Amino acid sequence: MSEKKDKKYIFESAPVPRAVLAMAVPTVITQLINIVYNFADTWFVGRTGDPAMVAAMGVAMPLYVIMAAIANLFGIGASSAISRSLGQGKPERAQHVFAFGFWGGMAAALVYMLIIYFFRAPLIMLVGGDEADFAYLYDYMFWTMSLGGIPTVGNVLCGHLIRSTGDARAAGFGMSLGGVLNIFLDPLFMFVILPPGKEVTGAAIATLLSNTAALVYFLVYILRRREDPVMTLHPGDISLEDGIPGDVLMIGLPAAMSTTLAMVSNIAANVLVRSCGSGAVAGMGVAKKINMIGFNTCLGATQGVLPLIGYCYGAKNFKRMKAVIRFTGIMVLVYGCLCTLFFRSCAGPLVRFFIDDQGAVSYGRMFLRIIAFASPLASFSYMISTVFQATGRKWQSFLLSILRKGLLDIPFMILLRGFYGAGGVVWATPLAEVLSVGIALLLYFRMLKALKGESAGASAGL
């Protein structure tokens, strides 16, 4: 079976479990590898026994995540528009969307690189840094954001764009390449090439080189697919007609907002626990990284099937679309529940694996046991949010994105901290997820009712 026919088979007629796994597994593997390299950064830095270095990695995460938000703004927005266009039989529009998404993301990454370069000193204090970790953060931001903005954004962006055409394996390989390289380059730069005290800088340089290699792979891959009717890097293929900019940006905005508000949420958590010392901040950073096993894996599975859902929606194959949603939803929900059991039963050893400082371990163990309750709830929210993104439902996706992170959890953090201290800050996450899931279900059932009307209208027109 040719590559083109194989893509069409996955989108249109493959058994739903096979189609879901074909699209989701490469993305999940990518997320797992990226989690491992995030773990590697924290683990290797944790070997120094310096809580300030570990705290610096946690404090820098929100600013680093903004680059993922930029990639999601253009990547997920374009992925939804491309898959729906292909389902509607409009490959030329899909090509214009591909070009707009790629070059728009690159331009935004360049702007972010310049902002970090000129304003990183005040930004460090804004996100919760202090005198103990300032120097570490200053170097880390220079290598990973000032120099690494385009490679980091381009890596994730190209993964979204290529996956939207049905090349889930190629997208997964490229994004995994950066993670694998980072795991090997971390110890080389941290403990061999650079002197003691420069471990955070070493981790940053390893990240820059790894993301650059992944971006080069993607660019070569796209350029070699000249026969593909969608993939293009030619600026002349950018189109501002047919509602393309609005389609991409309005669908991508909720995904970018979700990522950005997660950053704001992390900043708020860091600031609120900062009074408890570097041990609390380090424990928070470690607990959140461990919890990525649950959150990011479910996110990867749902993002993986976004093009499949979008294609079915564009083709008005609602029966197949709902089957895809049902199978994927059950899969991520079961996985989220297993993560909750694992994190709560093994919290102490998991945290101690990353850092030996007793204060950080004590806080991290408590934080992880609390935040573990959010895993199955978040998996459900990710699934429904992906459905809204894939089907072009802008305001529903936007509402869910700002509810989970921002409107609900930050006020809960402030309120609960007054009653329960640092532990209350973490309890805000599962509490916000409970309310978000309730609203998500209400919106989803309203969407299903609207789909019945669309199905009836399509049948009447035949």
Short mmCIF file of C-alpha atoms in Angstrom, two decimals:
data_model
loop_
_atom_site.label_atom_id
_atom_site.label_comp_id
_atom_site.label_asym_id
_atom_site.label_seq_id
_atom_site.Cartn_x
_atom_site.Cartn_y
_atom_site.Cartn_z
CA MET A 1 0.00 0.00 0.00
CA SER A 2 1.43 3.41 -1.00
CA GLU A 3 2.05 6.09 1.63
CA LYS A 4 -0.79 8.23 0.28
CA LYS A 5 -3.28 5.35 0.29
CA ASP A 6 -2.14 4.29 3.76
CA LYS A 7 -2.99 7.77 5.11
CA LYS A 8 -6.43 7.64 3.52
CA TYR A 9 -7.02 4.15 4.91
CA ILE A 10 -6.20 5.29 8.45
CA PHE A 11 -8.48 8.31 8.16
CA GLU A 12 -11.43 6.68 6.39
CA SER A 13 -11.75 2.92 6.77
CA ALA A 14 -9.27 1.36 9.22
CA PRO A 15 -10.89 -0.21 12.32
CA VAL A 16 -11.23 2.50 14.96
CA PRO A 17 -8.82 0.93 17.49
CA ARG A 18 -6.17 0.53 14.78
CA ALA A 19 -6.68 4.07 13.48
CA VAL A 20 -6.51 5.56 16.99
CA LEU A 21 -3.38 3.64 17.90
CA ALA A 22 -1.72 4.47 14.58
CA MET A 23 -2.20 8.19 15.24
CA ALA A 24 -1.85 8.24 19.04
CA VAL A 25 1.01 5.84 19.78
CA PRO A 26 3.77 7.84 17.99
CA THR A 27 2.61 10.98 19.80
CA VAL A 28 2.48 9.21 23.15
CA ILE A 29 5.98 7.81 22.61
CA THR A 30 7.16 11.32 21.82
CA GLN A 31 5.63 12.62 25.04
CA LEU A 32 7.20 9.82 27.06
CA ILE A 33 10.63 10.49 25.58
CA ASN A 34 10.24 14.20 26.24
CA ILE A 35 9.21 13.41 29.81
CA VAL A 36 12.33 11.26 30.19
CA TYR A 37 14.58 14.06 28.99
CA ASN A 38 12.82 16.51 31.33
CA PHE A 39 13.45 13.98 34.07
CA ALA A 40 17.07 13.69 32.95
CA ASP A 41 17.57 17.45 33.31
CA THR A 42 16.11 17.43 36.81
CA TRP A 43 17.85 14.19 37.84
CA PHE A 44 21.29 15.26 36.65
CA VAL A 45 20.95 18.71 38.23
CA GLY A 46 19.62 17.07 41.38
CA ARG A 47 22.88 15.08 41.65
CA THR A 48 24.61 18.37 42.57
CA GLY A 49 22.64 18.41 45.84
CA ASP A 50 22.00 22.14 45.30
CA PRO A 51 18.29 23.02 45.84
CA ALA A 52 18.85 26.39 44.16
CA MET A 53 19.82 24.66 40.90
CA VAL A 54 16.77 22.39 41.03
CA ALA A 55 14.58 25.36 41.92
CA ALA A 56 15.98 27.26 38.93
CA MET A 57 14.89 24.47 36.57
CA GLY A 58 11.37 24.57 38.03
CA VAL A 59 11.12 28.35 37.95
CA ALA A 60 12.35 28.49 34.32
CA MET A 61 9.74 25.98 33.17
CA PRO A 62 6.87 28.50 32.77
CA LEU A 63 8.92 30.74 30.46
CA TYR A 64 10.10 27.73 28.50
CA VAL A 65 6.51 26.56 28.15
CA ILE A 66 5.56 29.81 26.39
CA MET A 67 7.47 28.49 23.37
CA ALA A 68 5.19 25.44 23.40
CA ALA A 69 2.24 27.85 23.51
CA ILE A 70 3.51 29.58 20.36
CA ALA A 71 3.92 26.20 18.66
CA ASN A 72 0.40 25.20 19.71
CA LEU A 73 -1.10 28.50 18.54
CA PHE A 74 0.02 27.89 14.98
CA GLY A 75 0.51 24.10 15.07
CA ILE A 76 -2.75 22.89 16.61
CA GLY A 77 -4.75 25.61 14.87
CA ALA A 78 -3.25 24.63 11.52
CA SER A 79 -3.57 20.91 12.27
CA SER A 80 -7.31 21.27 12.84
CA ALA A 81 -7.79 23.36 9.69
CA ILE A 82 -5.65 21.02 7.56
CA SER A 83 -7.42 17.83 8.67
CA ARG A 84 -10.88 19.35 8.18
CA SER A 85 -9.87 20.65 4.76
CA LEU A 86 -8.62 17.21 3.74
CA GLY A 87 -11.86 15.64 4.96
CA GLN A 88 -13.78 18.12 2.82
CA GLY A 89 -11.63 17.23 -0.21
CA LYS A 90 -9.75 20.57 -0.31
CA PRO A 91 -6.00 19.74 -0.46
CA GLU A 92 -5.09 23.15 -1.93
CA ARG A 93 -6.55 24.94 1.10
CA ALA A 94 -4.72 22.50 3.36
CA GLN A 95 -1.44 23.46 1.65
CA HIS A 96 -2.07 27.18 2.19
CA VAL A 97 -2.83 26.46 5.86
CA PHE A 98 0.40 24.45 6.20
CA ALA A 99 2.49 27.36 4.87
CA PHE A 100 0.68 29.94 7.01
CA GLY A 101 1.10 27.82 10.15
CA PHE A 102 4.82 27.22 9.60
CA TRP A 103 5.90 30.76 8.76
CA GLY A 104 3.59 32.35 11.31
CA GLY A 105 5.08 30.17 14.04
CA MET A 106 8.64 30.99 12.98
CA ALA A 107 7.94 34.74 13.04
CA ALA A 108 6.38 34.52 16.51
CA ALA A 109 9.35 32.47 17.78
CA LEU A 110 11.76 35.16 16.56
CA VAL A 111 9.86 37.86 18.44
CA TYR A 112 9.92 35.76 21.64
CA MET A 113 13.67 35.17 21.31
CA LEU A 114 14.28 38.94 21.20
CA ILE A 115 12.02 39.60 24.20
CA ILE A 116 13.88 37.04 26.31
CA TYR A 117 17.28 38.35 25.23
CA PHE A 118 16.58 41.97 26.19
CA PHE A 119 14.30 41.47 29.22
CA ARG A 120 15.33 38.21 30.87
CA ALA A 121 16.64 39.88 34.07
CA PRO A 122 13.28 41.43 35.09
CA LEU A 123 11.43 38.36 33.83
CA ILE A 124 13.39 36.15 36.25
CA MET A 125 12.12 38.11 39.23
CA LEU A 126 8.60 38.15 37.78
CA VAL A 127 8.33 34.36 37.59
CA GLY A 128 9.56 33.74 41.14
CA GLY A 129 13.36 33.69 40.90
CA ASP A 130 15.52 35.06 43.71
CA GLU A 131 19.17 35.83 44.42
CA ALA A 132 20.00 32.15 45.05
CA ASP A 133 18.96 30.95 41.59
CA PHE A 134 19.24 34.17 39.51
CA ALA A 135 22.59 33.34 37.85
CA TYR A 136 21.46 29.83 36.95
CA LEU A 137 18.22 31.12 35.44
CA TYR A 138 20.02 33.86 33.50
CA ASP A 139 22.26 31.35 31.73
CA TYR A 140 19.51 28.79 31.19
CA MET A 141 17.20 31.32 29.54
CA PHE A 142 19.97 32.58 27.24
CA TRP A 143 20.73 29.15 25.76
CA THR A 144 17.25 27.62 25.66
CA MET A 145 15.15 30.70 24.82
CA SER A 146 17.29 33.55 23.45
CA LEU A 147 19.23 31.24 21.13
CA GLY A 148 16.88 28.26 21.18
CA GLY A 149 13.51 29.87 20.49
CA ILE A 150 13.23 29.02 16.80
CA PRO A 151 14.54 25.41 17.16
CA THR A 152 12.25 24.71 20.12
CA VAL A 153 9.12 26.20 18.55
CA GLY A 154 9.95 24.77 15.12
CA ASN A 155 10.41 21.26 16.51
CA VAL A 156 6.94 21.12 18.09
CA LEU A 157 5.28 23.13 15.31
CA CYS A 158 6.51 20.83 12.54
CA GLY A 159 5.38 17.81 14.54
CA HIS A 160 1.81 19.16 14.64
CA LEU A 161 1.82 20.10 10.95
CA ILE A 162 3.19 16.80 9.69
CA ARG A 163 0.86 14.78 11.93
CA SER A 164 -2.15 16.62 10.50
CA THR A 165 -1.45 15.09 7.07
CA GLY A 166 -1.48 11.56 8.52
CA ASP A 167 2.30 11.13 8.96
CA ALA A 168 2.08 10.40 12.67
CA ARG A 169 5.17 8.18 12.66
CA ALA A 170 7.38 10.79 11.01
CA ALA A 171 6.09 13.47 13.38
CA GLY A 172 6.72 11.21 16.36
CA PHE A 173 10.22 10.29 15.22
CA GLY A 174 11.27 13.89 14.70
CA MET A 175 9.99 15.09 18.05
CA SER A 176 11.45 12.04 19.80
CA LEU A 177 14.83 12.67 18.19
CA GLY A 178 15.31 15.83 20.22
CA GLY A 179 14.45 14.05 23.47
CA VAL A 180 16.79 11.12 22.86
CA LEU A 181 19.69 13.39 21.94
CA ASN A 182 19.08 15.50 25.03
CA ILE A 183 19.33 12.48 27.31
CA PHE A 184 22.80 11.67 25.95
CA LEU A 185 24.05 15.24 25.69
CA ASP A 186 23.00 16.26 29.22
CA PRO A 187 25.75 14.42 31.15
CA LEU A 188 28.32 15.25 28.48
CA PHE A 189 27.89 19.00 28.82
CA MET A 190 27.02 19.04 32.53
CA PHE A 191 29.82 16.88 33.92
CA VAL A 192 32.47 16.53 31.20
CA ILE A 193 32.71 19.63 29.01
CA LEU A 194 31.72 22.37 31.48
CA PRO A 195 33.28 22.93 34.95
CA PRO A 196 31.48 22.29 38.28
CA GLY A 197 28.86 24.92 39.04
CA LYS A 198 27.78 25.11 35.39
CA GLU A 199 25.47 22.11 35.41
CA VAL A 200 22.35 24.18 34.62
CA THR A 201 24.16 25.83 31.69
CA GLY A 202 25.21 22.40 30.44
CA ALA A 203 21.61 21.19 30.51
CA ALA A 204 20.56 24.30 28.58
CA ILE A 205 23.17 23.83 25.84
CA ALA A 206 22.17 20.18 25.48
CA THR A 207 18.54 21.24 25.04
CA LEU A 208 19.47 23.82 22.37
CA LEU A 209 21.51 21.35 20.32
CA SER A 210 18.87 18.60 20.59
CA ASN A 211 16.00 20.81 19.43
CA THR A 212 18.13 22.16 16.59
CA ALA A 213 18.83 18.62 15.35
CA ALA A 214 15.12 17.77 15.47
CA LEU A 215 14.16 20.88 13.51
CA VAL A 216 16.76 20.10 10.84
CA TYR A 217 15.27 16.61 10.49
CA PHE A 218 11.78 18.03 9.99
CA LEU A 219 12.90 20.59 7.42
CA VAL A 220 14.70 17.93 5.39
CA TYR A 221 11.67 15.62 5.66
CA ILE A 222 9.26 18.27 4.39
CA LEU A 223 11.55 19.35 1.54
CA ARG A 224 11.86 15.74 0.36
CA ARG A 225 8.05 15.37 0.18
CA ARG A 226 7.66 17.56 -2.89
CA GLU A 227 5.00 15.24 -4.32
CA ASP A 228 2.83 15.69 -1.21
CA PRO A 229 -0.13 17.98 -2.03
CA VAL A 230 -0.06 19.60 1.43
CA MET A 231 3.50 19.90 2.80
CA THR A 232 5.30 23.05 1.74
CA LEU A 233 7.91 25.51 3.05
CA HIS A 234 7.55 28.00 0.20
CA PRO A 235 6.52 31.44 1.52
CA GLY A 236 4.60 31.99 -1.72
CA ASP A 237 2.11 29.31 -0.62
CA ILE A 238 0.97 31.45 2.32
CA SER A 239 -2.60 32.61 1.82
CA LEU A 240 -4.62 35.11 3.86
CA GLU A 241 -7.79 34.30 1.93
CA ASP A 242 -10.60 31.78 2.52
CA GLY A 243 -10.63 32.60 6.24
CA ILE A 244 -7.31 30.82 6.81
CA PRO A 245 -5.71 33.20 9.36
CA GLY A 246 -8.86 33.31 11.48
CA ASP A 247 -9.40 29.56 11.24
CA VAL A 248 -5.84 28.80 12.36
CA LEU A 249 -5.48 31.44 15.07
CA MET A 250 -8.94 31.14 16.61
CA ILE A 251 -8.61 27.37 16.96
CA GLY A 252 -4.97 27.58 18.03
CA LEU A 253 -5.65 30.34 20.56
CA PRO A 254 -7.38 28.09 23.14
CA ALA A 255 -4.50 25.59 22.90
CA ALA A 256 -1.97 28.41 23.33
CA MET A 257 -4.01 29.91 26.16
CA SER A 258 -4.15 26.57 27.92
CA THR A 259 -0.36 26.26 27.76
CA THR A 260 0.22 29.89 28.72
CA LEU A 261 -2.22 29.78 31.62
CA ALA A 262 -0.53 26.61 32.82
CA MET A 263 2.62 28.75 32.94
CA VAL A 264 0.81 31.48 34.88
CA SER A 265 -0.51 28.81 37.23
CA ASN A 266 3.01 27.48 37.82
CA ILE A 267 4.29 30.99 38.48
CA ALA A 268 1.51 31.58 40.99
CA ALA A 269 2.30 28.27 42.71
CA ASN A 270 6.02 29.11 42.86
CA VAL A 271 5.35 32.56 44.30
CA LEU A 272 2.87 31.23 46.87
CA VAL A 273 5.23 28.53 48.18
CA ARG A 274 8.39 30.68 47.88
CA SER A 275 8.02 31.82 51.49
CA CYS A 276 8.56 28.20 52.55
CA GLY A 277 12.07 28.24 51.02
CA SER A 278 13.94 26.71 48.08
CA GLY A 279 13.09 23.22 49.36
CA ALA A 280 9.38 23.84 48.81
CA VAL A 281 9.94 25.30 45.35
CA ALA A 282 12.26 22.41 44.43
CA GLY A 283 9.72 19.91 45.78
CA MET A 284 6.99 21.57 43.73
CA GLY A 285 9.10 21.40 40.57
CA VAL A 286 9.93 17.72 41.09
CA ALA A 287 6.30 16.78 41.87
CA LYS A 288 5.05 18.55 38.74
CA LYS A 289 7.67 16.85 36.57
CA ILE A 290 6.69 13.42 37.91
CA ASN A 291 3.02 14.19 37.35
CA MET A 292 3.87 14.89 33.70
CA ILE A 293 3.81 11.10 33.25
CA GLY A 294 0.05 11.25 33.67
CA PHE A 295 -0.78 14.63 32.18
CA ASN A 296 1.50 14.65 29.13
CA THR A 297 0.87 11.06 28.08
CA CYS A 298 -2.89 11.64 28.02
CA LEU A 299 -2.32 14.95 26.25
CA GLY A 300 -0.18 13.17 23.64
CA ALA A 301 -2.86 10.55 22.99
CA THR A 302 -5.59 13.13 22.52
CA GLN A 303 -3.43 15.42 20.35
CA GLY A 304 -2.49 12.39 18.26
CA VAL A 305 -6.09 11.71 17.28
CA LEU A 306 -6.95 15.37 16.62
CA PRO A 307 -6.35 15.05 12.84
CA LEU A 308 -8.40 11.84 12.75
CA ILE A 309 -11.35 13.52 14.48
CA GLY A 310 -10.99 16.63 12.30
CA TYR A 311 -10.92 14.57 9.09
CA CYS A 312 -14.03 12.60 10.07
CA TYR A 313 -15.81 15.83 11.00
CA GLY A 314 -14.86 17.50 7.70
CA ALA A 315 -16.12 14.44 5.80
CA LYS A 316 -19.31 14.45 7.95
CA ASN A 317 -18.61 10.88 9.04
CA PHE A 318 -20.00 11.54 12.52
CA LYS A 319 -20.48 7.88 13.41
CA ARG A 320 -16.77 7.15 12.96
CA MET A 321 -15.84 10.39 14.71
CA LYS A 322 -17.85 9.48 17.82
CA ALA A 323 -16.35 5.99 17.85
CA VAL A 324 -12.85 7.50 17.79
CA ILE A 325 -13.74 9.84 20.66
CA ARG A 326 -15.26 7.03 22.72
CA PHE A 327 -12.31 4.63 22.28
CA THR A 328 -9.68 7.30 22.96
CA GLY A 329 -11.58 8.70 25.95
CA ILE A 330 -11.82 5.31 27.67
CA MET A 331 -8.15 4.64 26.97
CA VAL A 332 -6.85 7.87 28.53
CA LEU A 333 -9.27 7.72 31.47
CA VAL A 334 -8.10 4.25 32.48
CA TYR A 335 -4.48 5.33 32.13
CA GLY A 336 -5.09 8.43 34.28
CA CYS A 337 -6.59 6.30 37.06
CA LEU A 338 -3.57 3.97 37.02
CA CYS A 339 -1.27 7.00 37.30
CA THR A 340 -3.15 8.19 40.39
CA LEU A 341 -2.65 4.85 42.12
CA PHE A 342 1.04 4.71 41.17
CA PHE A 343 1.90 8.26 42.24
CA ARG A 344 0.15 8.02 45.59
CA SER A 345 1.65 4.66 46.51
CA CYS A 346 5.23 5.49 45.39
CA ALA A 347 5.44 9.24 46.03
CA GLY A 348 8.39 9.12 48.44
CA PRO A 349 10.77 6.98 46.33
CA LEU A 350 9.81 8.85 43.15
CA VAL A 351 10.68 12.26 44.60
CA ARG A 352 13.82 10.96 46.30
CA PHE A 353 15.03 9.63 42.95
CA PHE A 354 15.42 13.21 41.73
CA ILE A 355 16.76 15.00 44.80
CA ASP A 356 18.26 13.97 48.14
CA ASP A 357 17.56 17.18 50.06
CA GLN A 358 15.30 16.21 52.98
CA GLY A 359 13.19 19.37 52.90
CA ALA A 360 12.57 19.10 49.16
CA VAL A 361 11.69 15.40 49.49
CA SER A 362 9.22 16.10 52.28
CA TYR A 363 7.41 18.79 50.31
CA GLY A 364 7.61 16.91 47.01
CA ARG A 365 6.10 13.74 48.51
CA MET A 366 3.15 15.69 49.94
CA PHE A 367 2.62 17.66 46.73
CA LEU A 368 2.71 14.57 44.49
CA ARG A 369 0.19 12.64 46.58
CA ILE A 370 -2.23 15.54 46.27
CA ILE A 371 -1.77 16.42 42.62
CA ALA A 372 -2.06 12.73 41.63
CA PHE A 373 -5.84 13.00 41.99
CA ALA A 374 -5.91 15.33 38.97
CA SER A 375 -4.59 12.80 36.41
CA PRO A 376 -7.85 11.04 35.41
CA LEU A 377 -9.75 14.32 35.54
CA ALA A 378 -7.22 16.06 33.31
CA SER A 379 -7.32 13.19 30.81
CA PHE A 380 -11.06 13.71 30.41
CA SER A 381 -10.64 17.47 29.97
CA TYR A 382 -7.89 16.96 27.37
CA MET A 383 -10.13 14.62 25.37
CA ILE A 384 -13.11 16.96 25.22
CA SER A 385 -10.94 20.00 24.54
CA THR A 386 -9.32 18.15 21.63
CA VAL A 387 -12.74 17.34 20.20
CA PHE A 388 -13.67 21.02 20.23
CA GLN A 389 -10.36 21.97 18.60
CA ALA A 390 -10.67 19.30 15.91
CA THR A 391 -14.23 20.28 15.01
CA GLY A 392 -13.53 24.03 14.90
CA ARG A 393 -15.59 24.92 18.00
CA LYS A 394 -13.67 27.97 19.09
CA TRP A 395 -15.44 29.35 22.11
CA GLN A 396 -16.04 25.97 23.79
CA SER A 397 -12.34 25.17 23.53
CA PHE A 398 -11.43 28.66 24.75
CA LEU A 399 -13.73 28.39 27.76
CA LEU A 400 -12.27 25.06 28.85
CA SER A 401 -8.71 26.30 28.44
CA ILE A 402 -9.16 29.32 30.73
CA LEU A 403 -11.25 27.42 33.30
CA ARG A 404 -8.70 24.68 34.04
CA LYS A 405 -5.76 27.02 34.34
CA GLY A 406 -6.38 30.58 35.41
CA LEU A 407 -10.00 31.27 36.27
CA LEU A 408 -10.40 28.41 38.74
CA ASP A 409 -7.09 27.11 40.02
CA ILE A 410 -5.32 30.40 40.85
CA PRO A 411 -8.15 31.76 43.06
CA PHE A 412 -8.31 28.32 44.72
CA MET A 413 -4.54 28.45 45.34
CA ILE A 414 -4.82 31.79 47.10
CA LEU A 415 -7.87 30.76 49.11
CA LEU A 416 -6.64 27.31 50.16
CA ARG A 417 -3.14 28.51 51.02
CA GLY A 418 -4.70 30.64 53.77
CA PHE A 419 -6.27 27.52 55.31
CA TYR A 420 -3.81 24.71 54.54
CA GLY A 421 -0.49 26.37 53.73
CA ALA A 422 1.67 25.01 50.91
CA GLY A 423 -0.46 21.87 50.62
CA GLY A 424 -3.51 24.01 49.91
CA VAL A 425 -1.76 25.52 46.90
CA VAL A 426 -1.52 22.05 45.34
CA TRP A 427 -5.06 21.00 46.28
CA ALA A 428 -6.28 23.75 43.96
CA THR A 429 -5.32 21.66 40.89
CA PRO A 430 -7.60 18.62 41.42
CA LEU A 431 -10.39 20.85 42.70
CA ALA A 432 -10.28 22.99 39.55
CA GLU A 433 -10.23 19.83 37.41
CA VAL A 434 -13.43 18.54 39.03
CA LEU A 435 -15.35 21.70 38.13
CA SER A 436 -13.81 21.82 34.64
CA VAL A 437 -14.87 18.25 33.88
CA GLY A 438 -18.46 19.03 34.85
CA ILE A 439 -18.59 22.00 32.48
CA ALA A 440 -16.78 20.03 29.74
CA LEU A 441 -19.40 17.28 29.88
CA LEU A 442 -22.22 19.80 29.59
CA LEU A 443 -20.62 21.40 26.51
CA TYR A 444 -19.87 18.02 24.94
CA PHE A 445 -23.44 16.77 25.22
CA ARG A 446 -24.66 20.02 23.66
CA MET A 447 -22.26 19.40 20.78
CA LEU A 448 -23.61 15.88 20.27
CA LYS A 449 -27.13 17.31 20.08
CA ALA A 450 -25.97 19.79 17.43
CA LEU A 451 -24.34 16.97 15.45
CA LYS A 452 -27.66 15.14 15.28
CA GLY A 453 -29.11 18.22 13.60
CA GLU A 454 -26.20 18.36 11.14
CA SER A 455 -26.63 14.66 10.33
CA ALA A 456 -30.35 15.12 9.72
CA GLY A 457 -29.67 18.13 7.46
CA ALA A 458 -27.06 16.23 5.46
CA SER A 459 -29.45 13.27 5.00
CA ALA A 460 -32.26 15.58 3.86
CA GLY A 461 -30.00 17.11 1.24
CA LEU A 462 -29.15 13.75 -0.37
#
